[in-house]
Coordinates of C-alpha atoms in Angstrom, one line a residue:
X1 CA -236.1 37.4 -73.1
X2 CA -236.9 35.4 -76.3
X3 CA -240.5 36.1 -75.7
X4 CA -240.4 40.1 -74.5
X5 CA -238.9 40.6 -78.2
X6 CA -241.4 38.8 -79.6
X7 CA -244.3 40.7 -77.8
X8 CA -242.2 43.8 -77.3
X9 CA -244.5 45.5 -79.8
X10 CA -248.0 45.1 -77.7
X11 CA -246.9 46.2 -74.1
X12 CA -248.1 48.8 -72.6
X13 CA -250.6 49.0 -74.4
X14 CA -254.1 47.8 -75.0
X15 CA -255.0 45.4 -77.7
X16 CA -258.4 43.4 -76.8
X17 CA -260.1 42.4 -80.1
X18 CA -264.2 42.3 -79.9
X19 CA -264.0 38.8 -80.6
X20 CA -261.6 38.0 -77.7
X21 CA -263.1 39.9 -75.3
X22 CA -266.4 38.2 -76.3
X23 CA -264.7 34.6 -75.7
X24 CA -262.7 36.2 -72.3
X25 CA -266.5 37.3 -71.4
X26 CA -267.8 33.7 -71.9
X27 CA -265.1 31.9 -69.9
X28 CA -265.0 34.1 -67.1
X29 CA -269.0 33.6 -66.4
X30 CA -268.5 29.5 -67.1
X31 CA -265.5 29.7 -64.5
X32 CA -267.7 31.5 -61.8
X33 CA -270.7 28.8 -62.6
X34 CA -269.1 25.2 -63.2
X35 CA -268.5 23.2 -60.7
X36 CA -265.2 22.8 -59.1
X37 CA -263.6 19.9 -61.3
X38 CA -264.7 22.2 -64.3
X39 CA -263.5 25.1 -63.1
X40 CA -259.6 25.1 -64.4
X41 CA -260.9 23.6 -68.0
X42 CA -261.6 27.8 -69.4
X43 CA -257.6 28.3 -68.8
X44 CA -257.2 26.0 -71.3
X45 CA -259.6 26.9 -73.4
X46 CA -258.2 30.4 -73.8
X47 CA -254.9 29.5 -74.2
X48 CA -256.0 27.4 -77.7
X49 CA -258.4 30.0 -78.4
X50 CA -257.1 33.6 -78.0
X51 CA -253.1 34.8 -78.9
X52 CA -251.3 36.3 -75.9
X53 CA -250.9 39.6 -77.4
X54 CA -254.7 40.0 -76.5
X55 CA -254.3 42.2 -73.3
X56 CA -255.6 45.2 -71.2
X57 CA -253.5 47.9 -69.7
X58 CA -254.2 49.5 -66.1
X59 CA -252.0 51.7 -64.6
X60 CA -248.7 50.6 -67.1
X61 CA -249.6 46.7 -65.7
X62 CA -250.8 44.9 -68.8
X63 CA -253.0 41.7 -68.0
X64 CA -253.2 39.8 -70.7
X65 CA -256.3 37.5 -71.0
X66 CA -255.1 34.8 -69.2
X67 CA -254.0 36.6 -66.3
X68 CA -257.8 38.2 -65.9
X69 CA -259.2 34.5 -66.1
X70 CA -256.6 33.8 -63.2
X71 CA -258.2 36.7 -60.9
X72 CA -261.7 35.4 -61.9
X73 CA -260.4 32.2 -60.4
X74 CA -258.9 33.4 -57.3
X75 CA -262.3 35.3 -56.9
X76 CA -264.0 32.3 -57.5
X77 CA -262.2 30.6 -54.8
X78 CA -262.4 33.5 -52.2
X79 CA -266.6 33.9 -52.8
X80 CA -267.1 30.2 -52.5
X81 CA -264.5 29.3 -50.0
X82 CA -262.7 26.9 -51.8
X83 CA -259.6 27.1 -49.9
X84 CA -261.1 24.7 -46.9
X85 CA -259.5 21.8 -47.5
X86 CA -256.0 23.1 -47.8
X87 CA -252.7 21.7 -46.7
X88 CA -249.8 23.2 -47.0
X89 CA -246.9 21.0 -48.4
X90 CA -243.2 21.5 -48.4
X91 CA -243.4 21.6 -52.4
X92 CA -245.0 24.8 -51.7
X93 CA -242.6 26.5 -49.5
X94 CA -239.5 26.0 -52.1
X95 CA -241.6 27.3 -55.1
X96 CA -242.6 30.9 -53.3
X97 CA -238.8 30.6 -52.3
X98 CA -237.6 29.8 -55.8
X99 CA -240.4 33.1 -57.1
X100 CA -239.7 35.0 -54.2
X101 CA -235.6 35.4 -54.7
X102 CA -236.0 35.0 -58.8
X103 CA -238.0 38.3 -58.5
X104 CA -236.0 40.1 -56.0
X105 CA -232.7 39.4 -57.9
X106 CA -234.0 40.1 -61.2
X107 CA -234.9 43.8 -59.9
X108 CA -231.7 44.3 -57.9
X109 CA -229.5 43.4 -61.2
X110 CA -231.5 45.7 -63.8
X111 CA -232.5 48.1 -60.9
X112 CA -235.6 50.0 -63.3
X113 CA -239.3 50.5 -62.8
X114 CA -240.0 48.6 -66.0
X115 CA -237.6 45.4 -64.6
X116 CA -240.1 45.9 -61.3
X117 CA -243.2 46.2 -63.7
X118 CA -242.1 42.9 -65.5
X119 CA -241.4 40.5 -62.7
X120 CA -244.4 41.9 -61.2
X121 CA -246.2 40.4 -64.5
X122 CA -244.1 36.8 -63.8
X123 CA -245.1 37.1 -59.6
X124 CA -248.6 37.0 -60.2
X125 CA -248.1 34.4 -63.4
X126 CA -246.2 31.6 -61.4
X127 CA -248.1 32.1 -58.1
X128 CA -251.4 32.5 -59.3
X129 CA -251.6 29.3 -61.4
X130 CA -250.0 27.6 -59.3
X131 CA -251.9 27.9 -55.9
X132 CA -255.3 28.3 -57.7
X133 CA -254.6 24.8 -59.3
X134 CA -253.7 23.6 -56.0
X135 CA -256.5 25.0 -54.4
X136 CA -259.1 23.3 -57.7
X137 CA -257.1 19.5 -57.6
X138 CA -258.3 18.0 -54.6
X139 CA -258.6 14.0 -56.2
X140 CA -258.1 11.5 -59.2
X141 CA -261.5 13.4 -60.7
X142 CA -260.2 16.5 -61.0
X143 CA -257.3 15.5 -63.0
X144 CA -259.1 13.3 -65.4
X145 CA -261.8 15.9 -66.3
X146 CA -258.9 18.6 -67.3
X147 CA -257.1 15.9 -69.3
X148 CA -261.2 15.0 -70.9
X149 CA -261.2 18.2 -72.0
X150 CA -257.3 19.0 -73.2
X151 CA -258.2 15.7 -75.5
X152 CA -261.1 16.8 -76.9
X153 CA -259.6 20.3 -77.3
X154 CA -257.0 18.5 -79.2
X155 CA -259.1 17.4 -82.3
X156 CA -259.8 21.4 -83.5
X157 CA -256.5 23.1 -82.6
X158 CA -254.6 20.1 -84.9
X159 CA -257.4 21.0 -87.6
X160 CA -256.5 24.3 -87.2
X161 CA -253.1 23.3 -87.7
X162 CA -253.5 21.2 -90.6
X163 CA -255.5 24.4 -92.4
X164 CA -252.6 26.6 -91.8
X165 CA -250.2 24.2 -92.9
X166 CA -252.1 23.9 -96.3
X167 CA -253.0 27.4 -96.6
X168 CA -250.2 29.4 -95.4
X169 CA -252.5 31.9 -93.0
X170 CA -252.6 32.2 -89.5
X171 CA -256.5 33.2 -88.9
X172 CA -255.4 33.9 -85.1
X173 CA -253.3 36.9 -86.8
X174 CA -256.2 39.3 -86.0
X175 CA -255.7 39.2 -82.1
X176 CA -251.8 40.0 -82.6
X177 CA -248.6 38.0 -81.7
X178 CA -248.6 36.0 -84.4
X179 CA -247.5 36.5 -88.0
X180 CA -250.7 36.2 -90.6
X181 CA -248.3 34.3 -92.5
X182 CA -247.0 31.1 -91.6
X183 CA -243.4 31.4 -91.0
X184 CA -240.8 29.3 -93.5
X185 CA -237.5 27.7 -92.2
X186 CA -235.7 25.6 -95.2
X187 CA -238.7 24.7 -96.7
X188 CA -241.0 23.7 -94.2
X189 CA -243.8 25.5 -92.7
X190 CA -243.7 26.3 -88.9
X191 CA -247.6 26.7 -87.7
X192 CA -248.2 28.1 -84.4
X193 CA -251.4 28.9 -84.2
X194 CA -252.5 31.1 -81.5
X195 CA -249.4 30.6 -79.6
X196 CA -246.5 32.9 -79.1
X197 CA -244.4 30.4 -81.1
X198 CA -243.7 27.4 -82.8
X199 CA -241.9 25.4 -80.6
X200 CA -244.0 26.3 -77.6
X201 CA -246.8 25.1 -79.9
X202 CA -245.1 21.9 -80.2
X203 CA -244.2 21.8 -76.0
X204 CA -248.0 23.0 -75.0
X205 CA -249.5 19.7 -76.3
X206 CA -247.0 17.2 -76.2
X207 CA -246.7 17.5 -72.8
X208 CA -250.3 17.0 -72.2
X209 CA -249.8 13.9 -74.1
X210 CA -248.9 10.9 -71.5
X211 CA -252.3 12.5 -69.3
X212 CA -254.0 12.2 -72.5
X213 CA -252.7 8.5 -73.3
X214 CA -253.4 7.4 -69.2
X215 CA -257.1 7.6 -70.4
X216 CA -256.7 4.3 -72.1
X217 CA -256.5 2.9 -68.5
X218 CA -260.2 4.1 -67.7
X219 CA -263.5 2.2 -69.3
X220 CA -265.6 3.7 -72.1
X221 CA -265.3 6.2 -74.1
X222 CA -262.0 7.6 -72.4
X223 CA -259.9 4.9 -74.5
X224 CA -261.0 7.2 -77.6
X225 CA -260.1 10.2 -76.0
X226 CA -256.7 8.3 -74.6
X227 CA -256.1 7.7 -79.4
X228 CA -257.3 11.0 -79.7
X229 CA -254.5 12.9 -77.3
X230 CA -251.8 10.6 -79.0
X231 CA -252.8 11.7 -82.5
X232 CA -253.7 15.1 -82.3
X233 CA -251.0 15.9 -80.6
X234 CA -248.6 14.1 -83.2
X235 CA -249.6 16.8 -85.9
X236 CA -249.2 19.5 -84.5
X237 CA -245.7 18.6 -83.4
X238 CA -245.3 17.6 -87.2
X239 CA -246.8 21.1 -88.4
X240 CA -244.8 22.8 -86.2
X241 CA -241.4 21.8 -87.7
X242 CA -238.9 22.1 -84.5
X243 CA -237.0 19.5 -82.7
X244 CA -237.4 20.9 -79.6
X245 CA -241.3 19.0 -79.1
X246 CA -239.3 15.9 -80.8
X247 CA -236.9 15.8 -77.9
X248 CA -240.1 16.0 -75.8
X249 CA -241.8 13.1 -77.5
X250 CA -238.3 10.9 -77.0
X251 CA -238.0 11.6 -73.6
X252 CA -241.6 10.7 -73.7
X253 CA -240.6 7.1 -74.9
X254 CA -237.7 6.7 -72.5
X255 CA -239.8 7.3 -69.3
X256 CA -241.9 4.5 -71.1
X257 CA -239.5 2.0 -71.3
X258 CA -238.3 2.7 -67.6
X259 CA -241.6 1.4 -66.6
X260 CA -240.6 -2.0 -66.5
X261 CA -237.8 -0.6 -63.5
X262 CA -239.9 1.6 -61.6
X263 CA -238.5 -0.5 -58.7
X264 CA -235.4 0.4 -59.2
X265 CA -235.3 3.8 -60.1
X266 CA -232.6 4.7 -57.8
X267 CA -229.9 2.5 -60.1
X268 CA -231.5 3.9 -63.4
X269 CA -231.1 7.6 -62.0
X270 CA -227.5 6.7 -60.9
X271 CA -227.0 4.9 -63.8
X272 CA -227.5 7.6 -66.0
X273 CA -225.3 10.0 -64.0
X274 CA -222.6 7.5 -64.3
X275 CA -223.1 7.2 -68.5
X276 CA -222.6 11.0 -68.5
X277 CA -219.2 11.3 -66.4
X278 CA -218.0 8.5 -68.6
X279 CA -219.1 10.0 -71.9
X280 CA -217.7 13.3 -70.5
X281 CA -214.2 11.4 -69.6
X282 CA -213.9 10.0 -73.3
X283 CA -215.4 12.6 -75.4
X284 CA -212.8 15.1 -76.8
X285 CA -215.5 18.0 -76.5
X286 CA -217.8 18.3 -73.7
X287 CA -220.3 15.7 -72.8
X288 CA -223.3 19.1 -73.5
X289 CA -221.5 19.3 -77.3
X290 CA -224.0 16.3 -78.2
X291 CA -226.6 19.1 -77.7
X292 CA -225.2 20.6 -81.3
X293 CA -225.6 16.6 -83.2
X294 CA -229.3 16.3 -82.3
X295 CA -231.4 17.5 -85.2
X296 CA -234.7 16.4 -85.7
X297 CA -235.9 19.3 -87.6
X298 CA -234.3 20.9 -91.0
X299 CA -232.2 23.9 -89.9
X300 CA -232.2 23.3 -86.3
X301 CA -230.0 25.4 -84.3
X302 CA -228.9 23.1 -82.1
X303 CA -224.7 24.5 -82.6
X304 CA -226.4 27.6 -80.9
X305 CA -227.7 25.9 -77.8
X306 CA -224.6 24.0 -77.3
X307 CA -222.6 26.7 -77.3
X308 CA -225.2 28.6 -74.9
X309 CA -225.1 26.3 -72.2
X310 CA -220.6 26.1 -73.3
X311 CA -220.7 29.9 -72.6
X312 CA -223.1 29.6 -69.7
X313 CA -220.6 27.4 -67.9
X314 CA -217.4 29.1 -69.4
X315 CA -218.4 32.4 -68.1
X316 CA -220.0 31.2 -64.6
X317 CA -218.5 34.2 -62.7
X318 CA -220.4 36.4 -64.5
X319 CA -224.0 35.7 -63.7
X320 CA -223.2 33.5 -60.6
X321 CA -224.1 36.1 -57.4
X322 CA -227.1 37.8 -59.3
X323 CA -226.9 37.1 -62.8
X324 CA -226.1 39.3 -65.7
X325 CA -227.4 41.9 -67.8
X326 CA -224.1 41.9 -70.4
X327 CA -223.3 39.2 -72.5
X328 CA -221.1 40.9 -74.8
X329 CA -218.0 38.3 -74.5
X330 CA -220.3 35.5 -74.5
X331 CA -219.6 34.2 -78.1
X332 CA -217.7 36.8 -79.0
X333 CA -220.5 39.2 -79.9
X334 CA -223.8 40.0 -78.0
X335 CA -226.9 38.3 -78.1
X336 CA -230.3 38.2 -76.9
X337 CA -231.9 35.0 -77.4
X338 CA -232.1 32.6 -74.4
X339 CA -233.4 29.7 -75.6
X340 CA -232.4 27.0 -72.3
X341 CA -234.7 27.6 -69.3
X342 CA -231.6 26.7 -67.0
X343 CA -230.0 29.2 -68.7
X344 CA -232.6 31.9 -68.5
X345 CA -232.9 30.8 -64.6
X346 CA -229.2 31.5 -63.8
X347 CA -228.7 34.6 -65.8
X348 CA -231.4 36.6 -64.7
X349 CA -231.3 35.6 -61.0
X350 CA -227.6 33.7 -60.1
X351 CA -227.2 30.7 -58.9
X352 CA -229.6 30.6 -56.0
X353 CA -232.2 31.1 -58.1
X354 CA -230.8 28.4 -60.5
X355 CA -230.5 26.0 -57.4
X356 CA -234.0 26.5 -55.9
X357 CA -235.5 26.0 -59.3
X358 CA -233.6 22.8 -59.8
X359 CA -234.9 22.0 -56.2
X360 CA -238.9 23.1 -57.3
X361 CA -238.2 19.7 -60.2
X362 CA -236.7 17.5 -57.6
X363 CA -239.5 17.9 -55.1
X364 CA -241.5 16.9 -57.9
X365 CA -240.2 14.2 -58.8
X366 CA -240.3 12.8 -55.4
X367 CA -244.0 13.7 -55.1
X368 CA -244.6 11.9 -58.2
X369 CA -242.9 8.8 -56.9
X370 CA -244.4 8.9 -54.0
X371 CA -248.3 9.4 -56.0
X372 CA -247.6 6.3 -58.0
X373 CA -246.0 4.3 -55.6
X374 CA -249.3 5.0 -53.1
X375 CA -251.4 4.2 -56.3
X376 CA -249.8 0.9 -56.3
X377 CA -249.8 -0.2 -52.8
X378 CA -253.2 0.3 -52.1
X379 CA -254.2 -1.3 -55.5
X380 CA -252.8 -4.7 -54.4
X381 CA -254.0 -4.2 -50.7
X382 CA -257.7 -3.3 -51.6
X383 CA -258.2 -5.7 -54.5
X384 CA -258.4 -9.1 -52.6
X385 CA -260.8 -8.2 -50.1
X386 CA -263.2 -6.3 -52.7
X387 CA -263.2 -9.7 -55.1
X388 CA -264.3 -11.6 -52.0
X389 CA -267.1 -9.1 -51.3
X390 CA -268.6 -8.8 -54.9
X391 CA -268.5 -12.8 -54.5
X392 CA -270.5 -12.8 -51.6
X393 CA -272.8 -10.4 -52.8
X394 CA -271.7 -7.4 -50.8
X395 CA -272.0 -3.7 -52.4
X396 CA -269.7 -3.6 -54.9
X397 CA -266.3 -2.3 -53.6
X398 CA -264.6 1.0 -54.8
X399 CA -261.4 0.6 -55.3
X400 CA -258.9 4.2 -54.4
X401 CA -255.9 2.8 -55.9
X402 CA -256.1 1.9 -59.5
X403 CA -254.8 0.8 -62.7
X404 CA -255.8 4.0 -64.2
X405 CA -254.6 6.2 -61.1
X406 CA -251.0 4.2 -61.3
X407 CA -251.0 5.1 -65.2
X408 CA -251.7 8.9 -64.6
X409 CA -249.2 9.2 -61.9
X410 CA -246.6 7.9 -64.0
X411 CA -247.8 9.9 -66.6
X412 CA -247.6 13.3 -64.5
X413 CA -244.2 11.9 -64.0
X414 CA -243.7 11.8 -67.8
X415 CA -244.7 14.7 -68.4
X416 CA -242.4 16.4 -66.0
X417 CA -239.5 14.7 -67.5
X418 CA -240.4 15.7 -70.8
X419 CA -240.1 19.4 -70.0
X420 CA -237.0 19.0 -68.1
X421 CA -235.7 17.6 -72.0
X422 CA -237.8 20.7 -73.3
X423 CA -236.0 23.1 -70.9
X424 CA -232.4 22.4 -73.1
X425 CA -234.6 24.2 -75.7
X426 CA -236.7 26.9 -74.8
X427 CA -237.7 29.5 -72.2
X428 CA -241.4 29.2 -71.4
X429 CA -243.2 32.2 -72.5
X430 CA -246.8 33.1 -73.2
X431 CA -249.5 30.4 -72.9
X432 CA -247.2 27.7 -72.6
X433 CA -246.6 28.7 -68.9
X434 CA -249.9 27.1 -68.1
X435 CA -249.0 23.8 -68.7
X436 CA -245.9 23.7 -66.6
X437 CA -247.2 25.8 -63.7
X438 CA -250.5 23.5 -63.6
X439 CA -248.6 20.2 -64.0
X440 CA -246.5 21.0 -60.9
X441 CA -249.5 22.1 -59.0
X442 CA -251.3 19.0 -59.9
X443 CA -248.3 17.2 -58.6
X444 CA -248.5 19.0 -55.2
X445 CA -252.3 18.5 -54.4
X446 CA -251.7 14.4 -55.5
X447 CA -248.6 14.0 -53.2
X448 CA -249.5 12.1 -50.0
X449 CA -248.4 13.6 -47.0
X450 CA -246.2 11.7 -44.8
X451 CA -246.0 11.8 -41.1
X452 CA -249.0 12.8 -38.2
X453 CA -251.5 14.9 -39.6
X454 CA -251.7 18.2 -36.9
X455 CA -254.8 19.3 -35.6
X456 CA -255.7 23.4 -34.8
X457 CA -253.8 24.5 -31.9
X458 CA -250.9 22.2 -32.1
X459 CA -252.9 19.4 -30.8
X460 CA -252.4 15.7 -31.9
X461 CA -255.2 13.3 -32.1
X462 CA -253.9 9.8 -31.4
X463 CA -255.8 6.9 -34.1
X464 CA -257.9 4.9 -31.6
X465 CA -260.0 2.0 -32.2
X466 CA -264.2 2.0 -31.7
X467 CA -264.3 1.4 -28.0
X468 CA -266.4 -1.1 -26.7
X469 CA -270.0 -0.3 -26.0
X470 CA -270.4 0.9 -22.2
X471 CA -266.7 2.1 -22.6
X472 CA -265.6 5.7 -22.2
X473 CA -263.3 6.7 -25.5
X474 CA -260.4 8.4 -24.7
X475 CA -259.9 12.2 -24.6
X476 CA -257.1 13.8 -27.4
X477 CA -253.6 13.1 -26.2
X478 CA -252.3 16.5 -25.1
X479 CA -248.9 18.1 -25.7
X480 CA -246.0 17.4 -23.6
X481 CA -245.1 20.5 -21.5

């Protein structure tokens, strides 16, 4: 909702700029030619490049640029048969649940072509990032050459920053969406580049952070990139003036100092749920009213989003079946802006929708446990035996669980808690959608799978030892009757 008003003004309508289609042009023949691990690294190159207003319009559908470099993609994928090595994973299931009824609902409650037309727009958005970076992350390598490039991306986009800070003018003003002057909130600049806002500015990179900093755990030249996407990020989070990237950057630190507890996770989680009954029991507002203390920016709103999420709960039978369209009585005079994912979740598709998105985060965070605990394990259980051979001058040993993959997969974890903290303040919109769609996708393909692995046909191959020589091997097991 916060982001239709904001882009209200270029739907329906095209607006491609030579220069953009020029750079859309580029990136959609370098996505058909790079190789596989390179082939998600344009999306993120057009998101720091081009505005989201930049768009083409074909029947009344607008796709903006970033939805034409996703259909490259899935091309891509179909011409080279990319899809081979897929496995379908429960994570999977609940998100085209959690798309499927948010889409359904959405139409039902507003019941207009334009209300089919838009969740249309957020179908193809959330599915098509999601399964064509499930399709692209296969391994460790994959991962590490999109967070290569997001760091090195990093060092222009927080020049870029740093010039409109000092200048006052938004040169990404000429593809639309953004103002060509920098907008001023009590006396501080708020850049946002080419994206559709400040704070999503702010969110894009500072989630990309902990991959960025999980570099330092890799030899070379990646510990400059690992400074690099600590840094960069940093100003643009300063430049952009909001507290809602701050928060991001806190939660940041507390999934840090967790670390040291990983192995006990269970009585942190619990822990915290405990602290917030009690605070809730002793407080004489509710426990969310801390929402409206937390400033970290001059003239943060954060009274607003307390009273959003007060309202939200206050006035659960409103929105609960299918969510609302009205909001008249919510604080005693309409309004438009939803700035609380959670919020935006239950309003415009109920509480089931609400549920199975809160489910879509919980299946994450189990995969991500279950990536860095698998990291771990086979770390300790592959190191002994590889010192042994490189002492007795055996081919040098490589080693599947690492350091480095144990600090990214607590870092995919990170990040995933940092945009649960981001979600209490804003509703993803434009380019910033990349970045949580990829993240969970990345999180799917990196999940081990637990349990038999099924062959075609429903048949099950039983793990047999190398029989002896002279011995018959054993035929597949087949299926009871």
């Amino acid at each position: 909702m916060f982001g239709d008003l904001l882009l209200a003004q270029y739907q329906n309508q095209t607006t491609a700029h030579p220069i953009g289609v020029f750079v859309l042009f580029v990136l959609g023949v370098a996505t058909l030619l790079v190789s596989r691990r390179w082939a998600l690294v344009p999306l993120l190159i057009l998101a720091c490049c081009v505005a989201s207003a930049q768009r083409f319009v074909i029947a009344s559908l607008d796709f903006n640029f970033l939805r034409v470099l996703v259909f490259v993609l899935a091309a891509r994928i179909i011409i080279r048969n990319e899809a081979t090595h897929w496995r379908w994973k429960p994570m999977d299931l609940v998100f085209l649940v959690w798309i499927a009824c948010a889409t359904i609902l959405y139409i039902v409650l507003h019941g207009t072509w334009q209300s089919f037309i838009y969740r249309l727009g957020i179908l193809y958005d959330a599915i098509g990032l999601y399964f064509v970076t499930r399709l692209l992350i296969r391994d460790w390598a994959d991962v590490r050459a999109f967070v290569q490039t997001a760091a090195v991306l990093s060092v222009p986009v927080a020049m870029v920053f740093l010039v409109e800070h000092a200048t006052r003018r938004n040169f990404f003003s000429i593809f639309g969406g953004v103002p060509e002057i920098t907008l001023m909130r009590d006396g501080r600049l708020r850049c946002q580049g080419p994206f559709s806002h400040p704070i999503l500015a702010g969110c894009f990179w500072i989630s990309l952070t902990p991959l960025m900093a999980a570099l330092w755990w890799r030899p070379g030249w990646n510990r400059l990139l690992a400074i690099i996407g600590v840094v960069a990020p940093m100003v643009i989070v300063y430049t952009c003036a909001s507290s809602t990237p701050v928060g991001g950057v806190f939660a940041g630190a507390v999934a840090l100092a967790v670390l040291p507890l990983r192995r006990r996770m269970a009585w942190v989680r619990w822990g915290a749920v405990a602290m917030v009954l009690g605070l809730h029991l002793v407080m004489k507002a509710p426990v969310w009213h801390l929402i409206s203390r937390v400033s970290f920016a001059r003239g943060s709103t954060g009274w607003y989003r307390y009273k959003l999420i007060d309202d939200f709960i206050t006035h659960f039978g409103d929105w609960w079946l299918i969510g609302t369209e009205s909001r008249e009585t919510w604080f005693g005079h309409g309004y438009w802006q939803i700035t609380n994912q959670y919020v935006a979740e239950g309003v415009n598709g109920g509480l089931i929708t609400l549920l199975l998105f809160l489910a879509v985060i919980a299946l994450a965070f189990q995969g991500v446990g279950r990536i860095w605990r698998h990291a771990a394990r086979r770390r300790y259980r592959i190191a002994p035996w590889a010192g042994a051979a490189r002492r007795l001058g055996g081919p040098r040993a490589v080693q599947p669980g690492s350091r480095a993959h144990f600090a990214m997969g607590w870092a995919l974890g990170t990040a995933l808690f940092m945009h649960c903290v981001m979600f209490t303040g804003v509703a993803y919109f434009g380019q910033t959608i990349l970045v949580w769609y990829v993240l969970l996708g990345m999180i799917g393909s990196l999940t081990p799978v637990l349990g038999p692995r099924r062959a075609p046909f429903g048949r099950r191959f039983r793990l047999q030892r190398r029989p002896a020589l002279g011995v018959r091997p054993l035929r597949p097991a087949m299926p009871m009757p």
